[in-house]
Coordinates of C-alpha atoms in Angstrom, one line a residue:
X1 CA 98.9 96.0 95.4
X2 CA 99.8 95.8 93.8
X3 CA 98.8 96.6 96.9
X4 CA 99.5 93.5 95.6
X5 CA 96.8 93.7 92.8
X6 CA 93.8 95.8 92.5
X7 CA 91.5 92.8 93.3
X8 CA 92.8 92.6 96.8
X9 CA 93.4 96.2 97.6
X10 CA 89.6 97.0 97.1
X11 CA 87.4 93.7 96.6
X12 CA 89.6 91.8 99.5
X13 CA 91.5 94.1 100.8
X14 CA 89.3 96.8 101.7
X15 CA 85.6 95.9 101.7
X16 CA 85.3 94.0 105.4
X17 CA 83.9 90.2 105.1
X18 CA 81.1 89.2 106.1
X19 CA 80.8 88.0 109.8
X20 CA 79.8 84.6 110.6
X21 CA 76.9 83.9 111.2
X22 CA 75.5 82.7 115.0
X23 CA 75.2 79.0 114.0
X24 CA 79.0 78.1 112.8
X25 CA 79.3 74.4 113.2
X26 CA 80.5 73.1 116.2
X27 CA 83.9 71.7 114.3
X28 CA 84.6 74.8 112.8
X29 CA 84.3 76.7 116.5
X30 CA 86.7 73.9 117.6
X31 CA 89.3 74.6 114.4
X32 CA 89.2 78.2 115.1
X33 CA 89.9 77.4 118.9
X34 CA 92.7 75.0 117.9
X35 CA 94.5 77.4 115.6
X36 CA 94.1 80.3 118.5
X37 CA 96.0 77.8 120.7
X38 CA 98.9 77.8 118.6
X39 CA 99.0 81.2 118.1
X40 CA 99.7 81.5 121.7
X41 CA 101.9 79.2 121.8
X42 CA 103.9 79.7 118.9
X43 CA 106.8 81.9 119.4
X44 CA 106.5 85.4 118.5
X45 CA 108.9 87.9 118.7
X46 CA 106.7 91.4 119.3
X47 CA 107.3 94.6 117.1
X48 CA 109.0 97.1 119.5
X49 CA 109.6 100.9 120.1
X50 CA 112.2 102.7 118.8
X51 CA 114.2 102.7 121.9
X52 CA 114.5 99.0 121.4
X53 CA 115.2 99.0 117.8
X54 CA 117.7 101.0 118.0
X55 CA 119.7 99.0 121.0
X56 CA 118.9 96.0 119.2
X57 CA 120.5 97.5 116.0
X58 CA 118.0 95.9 113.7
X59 CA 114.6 96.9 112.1
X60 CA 112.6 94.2 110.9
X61 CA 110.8 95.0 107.7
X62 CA 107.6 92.9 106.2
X63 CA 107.1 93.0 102.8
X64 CA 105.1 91.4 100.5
X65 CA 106.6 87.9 99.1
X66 CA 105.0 87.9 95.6
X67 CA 104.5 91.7 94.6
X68 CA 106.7 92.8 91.9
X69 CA 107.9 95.4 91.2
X70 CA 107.9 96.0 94.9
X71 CA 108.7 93.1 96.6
X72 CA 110.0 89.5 95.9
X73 CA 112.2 86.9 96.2
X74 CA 115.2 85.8 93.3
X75 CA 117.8 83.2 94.1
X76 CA 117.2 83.4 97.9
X77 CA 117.4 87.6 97.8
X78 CA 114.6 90.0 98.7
X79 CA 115.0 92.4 95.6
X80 CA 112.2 95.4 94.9
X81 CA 110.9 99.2 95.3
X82 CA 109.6 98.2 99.4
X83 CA 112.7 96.0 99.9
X84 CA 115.2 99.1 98.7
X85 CA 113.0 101.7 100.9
X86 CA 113.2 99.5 103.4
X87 CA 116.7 99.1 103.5
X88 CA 116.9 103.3 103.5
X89 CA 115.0 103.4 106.5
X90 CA 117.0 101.2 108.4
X91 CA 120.2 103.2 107.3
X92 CA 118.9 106.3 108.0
X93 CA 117.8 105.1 111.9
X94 CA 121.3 103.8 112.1
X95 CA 120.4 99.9 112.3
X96 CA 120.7 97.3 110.7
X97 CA 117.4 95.8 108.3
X98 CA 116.0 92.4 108.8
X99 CA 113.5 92.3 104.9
X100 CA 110.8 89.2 105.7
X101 CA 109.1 88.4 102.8
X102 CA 105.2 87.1 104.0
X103 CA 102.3 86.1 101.5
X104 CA 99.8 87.8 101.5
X105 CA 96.5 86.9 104.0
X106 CA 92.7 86.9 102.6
X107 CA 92.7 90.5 104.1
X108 CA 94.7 92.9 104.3
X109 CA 93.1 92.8 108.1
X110 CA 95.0 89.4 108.3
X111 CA 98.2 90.5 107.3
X112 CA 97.8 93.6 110.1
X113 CA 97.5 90.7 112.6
X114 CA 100.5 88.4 111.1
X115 CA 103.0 90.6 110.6
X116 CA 102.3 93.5 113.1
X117 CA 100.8 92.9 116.2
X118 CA 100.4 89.0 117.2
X119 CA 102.3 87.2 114.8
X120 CA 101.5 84.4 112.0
X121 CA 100.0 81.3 113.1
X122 CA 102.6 78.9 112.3
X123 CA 105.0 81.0 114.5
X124 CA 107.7 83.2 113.4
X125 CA 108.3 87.2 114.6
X126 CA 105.8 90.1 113.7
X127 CA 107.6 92.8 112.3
X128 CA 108.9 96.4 113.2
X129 CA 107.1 97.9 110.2
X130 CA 105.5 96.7 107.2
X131 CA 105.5 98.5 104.0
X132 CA 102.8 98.7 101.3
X133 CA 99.9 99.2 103.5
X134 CA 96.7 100.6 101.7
X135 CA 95.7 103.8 103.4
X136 CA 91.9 103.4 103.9
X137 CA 89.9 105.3 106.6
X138 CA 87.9 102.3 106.9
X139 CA 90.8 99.9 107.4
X140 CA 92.4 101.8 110.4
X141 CA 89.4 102.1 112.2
X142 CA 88.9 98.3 112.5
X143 CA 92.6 97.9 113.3
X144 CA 93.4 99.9 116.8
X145 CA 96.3 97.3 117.1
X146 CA 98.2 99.0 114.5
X147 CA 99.0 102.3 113.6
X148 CA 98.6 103.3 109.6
X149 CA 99.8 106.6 107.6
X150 CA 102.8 108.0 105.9
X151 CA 101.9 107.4 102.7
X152 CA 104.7 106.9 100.1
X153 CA 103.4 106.1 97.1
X154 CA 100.0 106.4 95.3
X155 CA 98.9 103.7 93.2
X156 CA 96.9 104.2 89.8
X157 CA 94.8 102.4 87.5
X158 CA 95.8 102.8 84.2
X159 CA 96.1 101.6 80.5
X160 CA 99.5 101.2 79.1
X161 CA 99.0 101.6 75.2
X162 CA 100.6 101.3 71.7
X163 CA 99.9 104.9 70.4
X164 CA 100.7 103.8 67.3
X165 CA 97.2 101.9 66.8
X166 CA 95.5 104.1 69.2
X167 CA 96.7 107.4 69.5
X168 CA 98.5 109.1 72.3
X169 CA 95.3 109.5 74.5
X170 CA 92.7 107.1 73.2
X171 CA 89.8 107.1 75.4
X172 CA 88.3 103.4 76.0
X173 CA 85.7 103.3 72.8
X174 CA 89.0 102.8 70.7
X175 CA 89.0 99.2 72.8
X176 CA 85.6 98.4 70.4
X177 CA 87.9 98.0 67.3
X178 CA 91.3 97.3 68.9
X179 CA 91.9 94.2 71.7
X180 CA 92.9 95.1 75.4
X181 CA 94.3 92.5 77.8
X182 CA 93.6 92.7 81.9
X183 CA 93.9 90.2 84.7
X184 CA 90.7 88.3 85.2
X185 CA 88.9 88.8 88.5
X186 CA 90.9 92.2 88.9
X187 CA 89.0 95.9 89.7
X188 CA 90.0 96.5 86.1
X189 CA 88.8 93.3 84.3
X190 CA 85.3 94.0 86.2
X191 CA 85.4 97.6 84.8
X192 CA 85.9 96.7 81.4
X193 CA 83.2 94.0 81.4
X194 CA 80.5 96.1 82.5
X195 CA 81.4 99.2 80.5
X196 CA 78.6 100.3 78.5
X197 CA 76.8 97.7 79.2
X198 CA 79.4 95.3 77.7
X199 CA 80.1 97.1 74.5
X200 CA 84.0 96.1 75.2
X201 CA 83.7 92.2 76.2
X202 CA 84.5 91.0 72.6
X203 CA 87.8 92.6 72.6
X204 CA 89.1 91.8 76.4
X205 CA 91.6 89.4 76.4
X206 CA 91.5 87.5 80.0
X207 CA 95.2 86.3 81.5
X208 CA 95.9 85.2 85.1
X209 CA 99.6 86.2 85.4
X210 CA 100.7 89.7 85.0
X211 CA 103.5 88.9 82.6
X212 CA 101.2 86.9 80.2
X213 CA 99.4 90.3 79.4
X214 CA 103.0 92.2 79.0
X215 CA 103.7 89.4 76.8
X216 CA 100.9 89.7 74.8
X217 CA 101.0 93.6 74.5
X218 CA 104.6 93.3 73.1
X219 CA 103.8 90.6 70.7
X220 CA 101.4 93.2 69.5
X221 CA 98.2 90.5 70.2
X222 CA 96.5 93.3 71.9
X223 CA 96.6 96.8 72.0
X224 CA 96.5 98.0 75.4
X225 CA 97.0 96.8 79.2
X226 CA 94.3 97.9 81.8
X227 CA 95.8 97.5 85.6
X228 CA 97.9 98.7 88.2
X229 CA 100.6 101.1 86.6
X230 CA 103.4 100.3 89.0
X231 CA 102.7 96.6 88.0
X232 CA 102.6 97.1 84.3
X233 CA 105.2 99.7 84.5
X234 CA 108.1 97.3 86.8
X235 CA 107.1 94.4 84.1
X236 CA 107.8 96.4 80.9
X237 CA 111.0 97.6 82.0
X238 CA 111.9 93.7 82.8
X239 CA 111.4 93.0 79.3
X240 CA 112.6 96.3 78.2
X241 CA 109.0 97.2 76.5
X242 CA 107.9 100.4 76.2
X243 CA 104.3 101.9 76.3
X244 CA 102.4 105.4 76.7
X245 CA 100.2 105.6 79.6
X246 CA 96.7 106.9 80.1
X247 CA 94.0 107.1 82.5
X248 CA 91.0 107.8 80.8
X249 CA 87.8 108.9 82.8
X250 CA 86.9 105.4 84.6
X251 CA 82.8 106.0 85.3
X252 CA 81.5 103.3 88.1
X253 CA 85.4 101.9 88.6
X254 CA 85.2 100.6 92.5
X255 CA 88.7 102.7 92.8
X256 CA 91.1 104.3 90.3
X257 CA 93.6 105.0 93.0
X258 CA 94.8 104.6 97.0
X259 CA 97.8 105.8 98.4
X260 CA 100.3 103.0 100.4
X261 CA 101.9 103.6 103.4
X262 CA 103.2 102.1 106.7
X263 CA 101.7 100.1 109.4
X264 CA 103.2 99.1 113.0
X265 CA 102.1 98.0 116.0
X266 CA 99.8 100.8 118.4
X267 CA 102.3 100.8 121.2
X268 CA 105.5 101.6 118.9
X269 CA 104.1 105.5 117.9
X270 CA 107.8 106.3 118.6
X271 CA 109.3 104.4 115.5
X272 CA 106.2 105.1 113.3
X273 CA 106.4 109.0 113.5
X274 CA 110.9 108.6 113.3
X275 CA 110.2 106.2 110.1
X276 CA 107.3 109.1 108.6
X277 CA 110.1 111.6 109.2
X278 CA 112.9 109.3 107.1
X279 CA 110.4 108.5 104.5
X280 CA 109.8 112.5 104.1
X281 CA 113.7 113.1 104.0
X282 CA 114.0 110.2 101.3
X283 CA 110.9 112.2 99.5
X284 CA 112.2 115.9 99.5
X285 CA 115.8 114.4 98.9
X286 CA 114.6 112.7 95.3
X287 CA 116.2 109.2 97.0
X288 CA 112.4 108.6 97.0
X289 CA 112.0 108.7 93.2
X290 CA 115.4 107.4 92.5
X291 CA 114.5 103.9 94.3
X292 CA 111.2 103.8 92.0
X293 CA 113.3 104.9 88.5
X294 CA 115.6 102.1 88.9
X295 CA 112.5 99.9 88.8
X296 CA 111.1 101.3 85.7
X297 CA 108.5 102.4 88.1
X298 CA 107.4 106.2 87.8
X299 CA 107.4 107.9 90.8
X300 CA 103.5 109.4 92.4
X301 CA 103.5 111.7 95.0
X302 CA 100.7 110.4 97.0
X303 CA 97.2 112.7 97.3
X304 CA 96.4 114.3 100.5
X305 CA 92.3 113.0 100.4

């Protein structure tokens, strides 16, 4: 997320693992080995310059397989926010646009690899661009392969409620009378165990799929939704739910917010900088916000940290 959820943009997706350690077992050197092999010899079509796009008259997109509201798959059909940029970007270069739907790696380093600059391991091409790429400073350094910036989008944590049994801006000590559902094992579900020492763990109802806590908050089981607003936002207007929004100071949270943008491989500068021009046309045009509002997605101007 979200990126594709909060857990991955900042406890996975972010933070660097750890590296192994001097003494890996001698079958797991010889896995790693084997799987290298195939990389090389899978086919893999490389990411190219714009030149090449453009006489090709296609632009292959990556997008995210499983990330609602921005990208999935329905009936055989990429559908979604990324998929419908995607598709603008491509029109507005003149080509053609190629959406591949990939799941999502351990990392968001392994998806850099997959899908922009040496391809997945089970073969397949690497892609032009890829959209909804968490802007990190920490991220592009240990990436030189890929080039990261134009952000589009910022996404937010935030608490969809029922103002009529909290208010219109409760701040989070109405949770220690009133319920509040959040994805277990997300940035959010971590916040709102340890806040205050606990004081709100009696009222935190756990799910593991995002629509099971939408579900909940319309059948008025809980009043409030703690996660990604774009998420909760893009699954409410599915079920044509409403909710007020807030985002009420989040002390210790590990992030509250990251802006996404685009990736592509380090020798295609060409086609990043022509696509970071189309994505500020699409912005200053209101086509930007227009793809998001037929989402149910509100649009967010991304901050300039």
């Amino acid at each position: 997320m979200g990126y594709p959820d909060v857990r991955r943009v900042k406890i996975r997706g972010l933070m660097r693992r750890q590296d192994w350690p001097c003494g890996l077992k001698r079958s797991a050197v010889a896995a790693a080995c084997l799987f290298g092999l195939i990389a090389l010899m899978a086919p893999s079509l490389s990411a190219r310059p714009l030149d090449e796009v453009k006489a090709s008259n296609l632009l292959r997109i990556i997008a995210y397989e499983d990330n609602r509201p921005f990208s999935w798959s329905e009936d055989g059909v990429a559908k979604g926010i990324d998929v419908d940029i995607g598709r603008a970007l491509a029109s507005k270069l003149g080509v053609e646009a190629e959406i591949i739907l990939r799941m999502q790696g351990e990392e968001v380093d392994d998806d850099l690899r997959a899908n922009i600059w040496r391809g997945p391991l089970t073969g397949g091409p690497v892609g032009d661009v890829m959209l909804h790429v968490p802007i990190d400073k920490e991220l592009v350094i240990r990436n030189k392969e890929a080039v990261m910036g134009s952000p589009y989008f910022e996404e937010r944590v935030a608490i969809a409620v029922d103002p009529a049994r909290t208010g219109e801006t409760p701040g989070l000590d109405v949770f220690k009378r009133e319920r509040i559902a959040v994805q277990l094992g997300t940035v959010a579900d971590y916040f709102l165990m340890f806040y205050e020492g606990g004081a709100l763990r009696a009222n935190i109802s756990h799910f593991t799929k995002p629509k099971a806590g939408i579900e909940s908050f319309l059948r008025k089981e809980v009043a409030g939704v703690m996660g990604v607003r774009s998420q909760i936002e893009g699954l409410l207007a599915q079920s044509s739910g409403t909710a007020t929004f807030v985002e009420p100071p989040m002390p210790g949270i590990v992030r509250s917010s990251w802006s996404v943008g685009i990736a592509v491989k380090e020798n295609s500068r060409d086609l990043y900088y022509a696509i970071g021009n189309v994505l500020a046309e699409l912005k200053s045009s209101g086509e930007l916000a227009a793809i998001f509002s037929r989402h149910g997605v509100t649009f967010v101007p991304p901050t300039i940290r």
